[in-house]
mmCIF file of N, CA, C and O in Angstrom:
data_model
loop_
_atom_site.group_PDB
_atom_site.id
_atom_site.type_symbol
_atom_site.label_atom_id
_atom_site.label_comp_id
_atom_site.label_asym_id
_atom_site.label_seq_id
_atom_site.Cartn_x
_atom_site.Cartn_y
_atom_site.Cartn_z
ATOM 1 N N UNK D 7 0.917 -1.174 -0.063
ATOM 2 C CA UNK D 7 0.044 0.051 -0.114
ATOM 3 C C UNK D 7 0.960 1.295 0.053
ATOM 4 O O UNK D 7 1.960 1.257 0.679
ATOM 5 N N UNK D 8 0.407 2.194 -0.694
ATOM 6 C CA UNK D 8 1.347 3.392 -0.895
ATOM 7 C C UNK D 8 0.734 4.653 0.006
ATOM 8 O O UNK D 8 -0.608 4.819 -0.096
ATOM 9 N N UNK D 9 1.323 5.122 0.741
ATOM 10 C CA UNK D 9 1.156 6.421 1.694
ATOM 11 C C UNK D 9 1.763 7.404 1.090
ATOM 12 O O UNK D 9 3.089 7.659 1.125
ATOM 13 N N UNK D 10 1.058 8.613 0.573
ATOM 14 C CA UNK D 10 1.729 9.674 0.171
ATOM 15 C C UNK D 10 2.202 10.677 1.395
ATOM 16 O O UNK D 10 1.623 10.672 2.441
ATOM 17 N N UNK D 11 3.001 11.422 1.122
ATOM 18 C CA UNK D 11 3.515 12.648 1.941
ATOM 19 C C UNK D 11 2.112 13.332 2.443
ATOM 20 O O UNK D 11 2.067 13.871 3.373
ATOM 21 N N UNK D 12 1.360 13.675 1.319
ATOM 22 C CA UNK D 12 0.124 14.528 1.707
ATOM 23 C C UNK D 12 -0.806 13.758 2.951
ATOM 24 O O UNK D 12 -1.261 14.396 3.698
ATOM 25 N N UNK D 13 -0.908 12.472 2.709
ATOM 26 C CA UNK D 13 -1.881 11.899 3.790
ATOM 27 C C UNK D 13 -1.089 11.896 5.098
ATOM 28 O O UNK D 13 -1.744 11.972 6.186
ATOM 29 N N UNK D 14 0.183 11.890 5.213
ATOM 30 C CA UNK D 14 0.922 12.104 6.485
ATOM 31 C C UNK D 14 0.717 13.590 6.839
ATOM 32 O O UNK D 14 0.469 13.591 8.100
ATOM 33 N N UNK D 15 0.667 14.376 6.104
ATOM 34 C CA UNK D 15 0.401 15.831 6.548
ATOM 35 C C UNK D 15 -0.923 15.961 7.201
ATOM 36 O O UNK D 15 -1.102 16.725 8.119
ATOM 37 N N UNK D 16 -1.840 15.297 6.667
ATOM 38 C CA UNK D 16 -3.306 15.333 6.907
ATOM 39 C C UNK D 16 -3.060 14.963 8.452
ATOM 40 O O UNK D 16 -4.062 15.358 9.334
ATOM 41 N N UNK D 17 -2.552 13.856 8.820
ATOM 42 C CA UNK D 17 -2.644 13.578 10.203
ATOM 43 C C UNK D 17 -1.997 14.513 11.100
ATOM 44 O O UNK D 17 -2.481 14.440 12.381
ATOM 45 N N UNK D 18 -1.124 15.225 10.695
ATOM 46 C CA UNK D 18 -0.517 16.482 11.554
ATOM 47 C C UNK D 18 -1.400 17.511 11.879
ATOM 48 O O UNK D 18 -1.113 18.347 12.723
ATOM 49 N N UNK D 19 -2.385 17.599 10.877
ATOM 50 C CA UNK D 19 -3.385 18.842 11.167
ATOM 51 C C UNK D 19 -3.927 18.833 12.584
ATOM 52 O O UNK D 19 -4.099 19.760 13.166
ATOM 53 N N UNK D 20 -4.428 17.671 13.159
ATOM 54 C CA UNK D 20 -4.976 17.577 14.414
ATOM 55 C C UNK D 20 -3.937 18.090 15.694
ATOM 56 O O UNK D 20 -4.241 18.847 16.439
ATOM 57 N N UNK D 21 -2.697 17.765 15.525
ATOM 58 C CA UNK D 21 -1.665 18.135 16.283
ATOM 59 C C UNK D 21 -1.269 19.688 16.123
ATOM 60 O O UNK D 21 -1.399 20.501 17.186
ATOM 61 N N UNK D 22 -1.178 20.100 14.957
ATOM 62 C CA UNK D 22 -0.965 21.619 14.771
ATOM 63 C C UNK D 22 -2.043 22.360 15.100
ATOM 64 O O UNK D 22 -1.808 23.513 15.636
ATOM 65 N N UNK D 23 -3.401 21.958 14.899
ATOM 66 C CA UNK D 23 -4.409 22.885 15.270
ATOM 67 C C UNK D 23 -4.529 22.798 16.856
ATOM 68 O O UNK D 23 -4.847 24.140 17.444
ATOM 69 N N UNK D 24 -4.295 21.770 17.509
ATOM 70 C CA UNK D 24 -4.120 21.912 19.063
ATOM 71 C C UNK D 24 -2.962 23.000 19.499
ATOM 72 O O UNK D 24 -3.100 23.654 20.506
ATOM 73 N N UNK D 25 -1.808 22.806 18.975
ATOM 74 C CA UNK D 25 -0.735 23.619 19.302
ATOM 75 C C UNK D 25 -1.038 25.148 19.017
ATOM 76 O O UNK D 25 -0.943 26.008 19.891
ATOM 77 N N UNK D 26 -1.741 25.453 17.870
ATOM 78 C CA UNK D 26 -2.179 26.820 17.565
ATOM 79 C C UNK D 26 -3.417 27.090 18.378
ATOM 80 O O UNK D 26 -3.080 28.508 18.867
ATOM 81 N N UNK D 27 -4.052 26.417 18.880
ATOM 82 C CA UNK D 27 -5.183 26.838 19.966
ATOM 83 C C UNK D 27 -4.723 27.102 21.158
ATOM 84 O O UNK D 27 -5.102 28.074 21.874
ATOM 85 N N UNK D 28 -3.457 26.394 21.450
ATOM 86 C CA UNK D 28 -2.883 26.572 22.801
ATOM 87 C C UNK D 28 -2.357 27.841 22.804
ATOM 88 O O UNK D 28 -2.201 28.787 23.779
ATOM 89 N N UNK D 29 -1.458 28.255 21.664
ATOM 90 C CA UNK D 29 -0.669 29.383 21.593
ATOM 91 C C UNK D 29 -1.502 30.686 21.412
ATOM 92 O O UNK D 29 -1.323 31.651 22.053
ATOM 93 N N UNK D 30 -2.357 30.627 20.660
ATOM 94 C CA UNK D 30 -3.348 31.887 20.251
ATOM 95 C C UNK D 30 -4.560 32.071 21.152
ATOM 96 O O UNK D 30 -4.907 33.244 21.334
ATOM 97 N N UNK D 31 -5.154 31.079 21.432
ATOM 98 C CA UNK D 31 -6.387 31.128 22.131
ATOM 99 C C UNK D 31 -6.236 30.933 23.720
ATOM 100 O O UNK D 31 -7.318 30.835 24.429
ATOM 101 N N UNK D 32 -5.158 30.329 24.117
ATOM 102 C CA UNK D 32 -5.006 30.263 25.558
ATOM 103 C C UNK D 32 -5.716 28.911 26.055
ATOM 104 O O UNK D 32 -5.773 28.698 27.311
ATOM 105 N N UNK D 33 -5.983 27.899 25.045
ATOM 106 C CA UNK D 33 -6.452 26.744 25.504
ATOM 107 C C UNK D 33 -5.360 25.854 26.377
ATOM 108 O O UNK D 33 -4.159 26.086 26.323
ATOM 109 N N UNK D 34 -5.698 25.078 27.310
ATOM 110 C CA UNK D 34 -4.762 24.235 28.073
ATOM 111 C C UNK D 34 -4.709 22.918 27.561
ATOM 112 O O UNK D 34 -5.528 22.334 26.807
ATOM 113 N N UNK D 35 -3.511 22.541 27.747
ATOM 114 C CA UNK D 35 -3.063 21.187 27.317
ATOM 115 C C UNK D 35 -3.432 20.206 28.359
ATOM 116 O O UNK D 35 -3.045 20.231 29.616
ATOM 117 N N UNK D 36 -4.255 19.077 28.084
ATOM 118 C CA UNK D 36 -4.674 18.166 29.007
ATOM 119 C C UNK D 36 -3.884 16.686 28.615
ATOM 120 O O UNK D 36 -3.269 16.487 27.610
ATOM 121 N N UNK D 37 -3.928 15.813 29.660
ATOM 122 C CA UNK D 37 -3.259 14.486 29.333
ATOM 123 C C UNK D 37 -3.750 13.903 28.131
ATOM 124 O O UNK D 37 -2.888 13.089 27.362
ATOM 125 N N UNK D 38 -4.890 13.900 27.738
ATOM 126 C CA UNK D 38 -5.413 13.148 26.617
ATOM 127 C C UNK D 38 -4.988 13.728 25.343
ATOM 128 O O UNK D 38 -4.911 13.059 24.275
ATOM 129 N N UNK D 39 -4.619 15.100 25.328
ATOM 130 C CA UNK D 39 -4.003 15.630 23.914
ATOM 131 C C UNK D 39 -2.590 15.094 23.859
ATOM 132 O O UNK D 39 -2.249 14.860 22.844
ATOM 133 N N UNK D 40 -1.751 15.116 25.055
ATOM 134 C CA UNK D 40 -0.661 14.546 24.885
ATOM 135 C C UNK D 40 -0.430 13.021 24.388
ATOM 136 O O UNK D 40 0.286 12.532 23.703
ATOM 137 N N UNK D 41 -1.397 12.374 24.908
ATOM 138 C CA UNK D 41 -1.655 10.984 24.504
ATOM 139 C C UNK D 41 -1.971 10.902 23.011
ATOM 140 O O UNK D 41 -1.393 10.011 22.246
ATOM 141 N N UNK D 42 -2.827 11.806 22.556
ATOM 142 C CA UNK D 42 -3.196 11.842 21.081
ATOM 143 C C UNK D 42 -2.164 12.295 20.287
ATOM 144 O O UNK D 42 -1.860 11.550 19.228
ATOM 145 N N UNK D 43 -1.213 13.198 20.722
ATOM 146 C CA UNK D 43 -0.124 13.539 19.998
ATOM 147 C C UNK D 43 0.926 12.476 19.849
ATOM 148 O O UNK D 43 1.428 12.186 18.807
ATOM 149 N N UNK D 44 1.113 11.510 20.976
ATOM 150 C CA UNK D 44 2.006 10.518 20.896
ATOM 151 C C UNK D 44 1.529 9.492 19.849
ATOM 152 O O UNK D 44 2.487 9.083 19.121
ATOM 153 N N UNK D 45 0.097 9.190 19.775
ATOM 154 C CA UNK D 45 -0.204 8.165 18.924
ATOM 155 C C UNK D 45 -0.090 8.577 17.274
ATOM 156 O O UNK D 45 0.219 7.845 16.592
ATOM 157 N N UNK D 46 -0.426 9.940 17.174
ATOM 158 C CA UNK D 46 -0.194 10.515 15.808
ATOM 159 C C UNK D 46 1.220 10.305 15.505
ATOM 160 O O UNK D 46 1.458 9.865 14.213
ATOM 161 N N UNK D 47 2.240 10.738 16.415
ATOM 162 C CA UNK D 47 3.542 10.865 15.834
ATOM 163 C C UNK D 47 4.312 9.499 15.854
ATOM 164 O O UNK D 47 4.857 9.191 15.059
ATOM 165 N N UNK D 48 3.599 8.575 16.624
ATOM 166 C CA UNK D 48 4.139 7.248 16.626
ATOM 167 C C UNK D 48 3.704 6.381 15.324
ATOM 168 O O UNK D 48 4.451 5.759 14.616
ATOM 169 N N UNK D 49 2.391 6.785 15.008
ATOM 170 C CA UNK D 49 1.818 6.180 13.663
ATOM 171 C C UNK D 49 2.652 6.673 12.326
ATOM 172 O O UNK D 49 2.870 5.945 11.677
ATOM 173 N N UNK D 50 2.994 7.905 12.378
ATOM 174 C CA UNK D 50 3.816 8.481 11.439
ATOM 175 C C UNK D 50 5.160 7.932 11.316
ATOM 176 O O UNK D 50 5.724 7.598 10.136
ATOM 177 N N UNK D 51 5.827 7.798 12.358
ATOM 178 C CA UNK D 51 7.067 7.174 12.570
ATOM 179 C C UNK D 51 7.069 5.780 12.073
ATOM 180 O O UNK D 51 7.836 5.197 11.307
ATOM 181 N N UNK D 52 6.104 4.777 12.550
ATOM 182 C CA UNK D 52 5.984 3.441 12.055
ATOM 183 C C UNK D 52 5.831 3.393 10.671
ATOM 184 O O UNK D 52 6.388 2.597 9.833
ATOM 185 N N UNK D 53 5.034 4.120 9.989
ATOM 186 C CA UNK D 53 4.674 4.094 8.519
ATOM 187 C C UNK D 53 6.014 4.394 7.759
ATOM 188 O O UNK D 53 6.337 3.731 6.920
ATOM 189 N N UNK D 54 6.545 5.601 8.110
ATOM 190 C CA UNK D 54 7.777 6.013 7.504
ATOM 191 C C UNK D 54 8.878 4.921 7.644
ATOM 192 O O UNK D 54 9.635 4.673 6.664
ATOM 193 N N UNK D 55 9.062 4.211 8.705
ATOM 194 C CA UNK D 55 10.167 3.149 9.010
ATOM 195 C C UNK D 55 9.841 2.000 8.043
ATOM 196 O O UNK D 55 10.670 1.578 7.503
ATOM 197 N N UNK D 56 8.453 1.713 7.994
ATOM 198 C CA UNK D 56 8.158 0.406 7.370
ATOM 199 C C UNK D 56 8.373 0.610 5.967
ATOM 200 O O UNK D 56 8.773 -0.270 5.172
ATOM 201 N N UNK D 57 8.011 1.706 5.375
ATOM 202 C CA UNK D 57 8.187 2.017 3.809
ATOM 203 C C UNK D 57 9.532 2.648 3.437
ATOM 204 O O UNK D 57 9.846 2.596 2.506
ATOM 205 N N UNK D 58 10.242 2.887 4.329
ATOM 206 C CA UNK D 58 11.770 3.378 4.109
ATOM 207 C C UNK D 58 12.562 2.051 3.736
ATOM 208 O O UNK D 58 13.534 2.290 2.955
ATOM 209 N N UNK D 59 12.219 0.961 4.266
ATOM 210 C CA UNK D 59 12.970 -0.189 4.132
ATOM 211 C C UNK D 59 12.746 -0.714 2.789
ATOM 212 O O UNK D 59 13.545 -1.719 2.262
ATOM 213 N N UNK D 60 11.786 -0.462 2.024
ATOM 214 C CA UNK D 60 11.368 -1.217 0.909
ATOM 215 C C UNK D 60 12.178 -0.547 -0.305
ATOM 216 O O UNK D 60 12.594 0.472 -0.453
#
């Protein structure tokens, strides 16, 4: 299966939107935000490692 760079950027939208909301709107970071960030970044790492070897 082919994963394009664009599809990886779409996954980062959630993380970046949260970071921007914290910076500009004063939103607070909760533990479930951090867990979500870790899952998104770990998923991107796994996909990149898997398809880098091919």
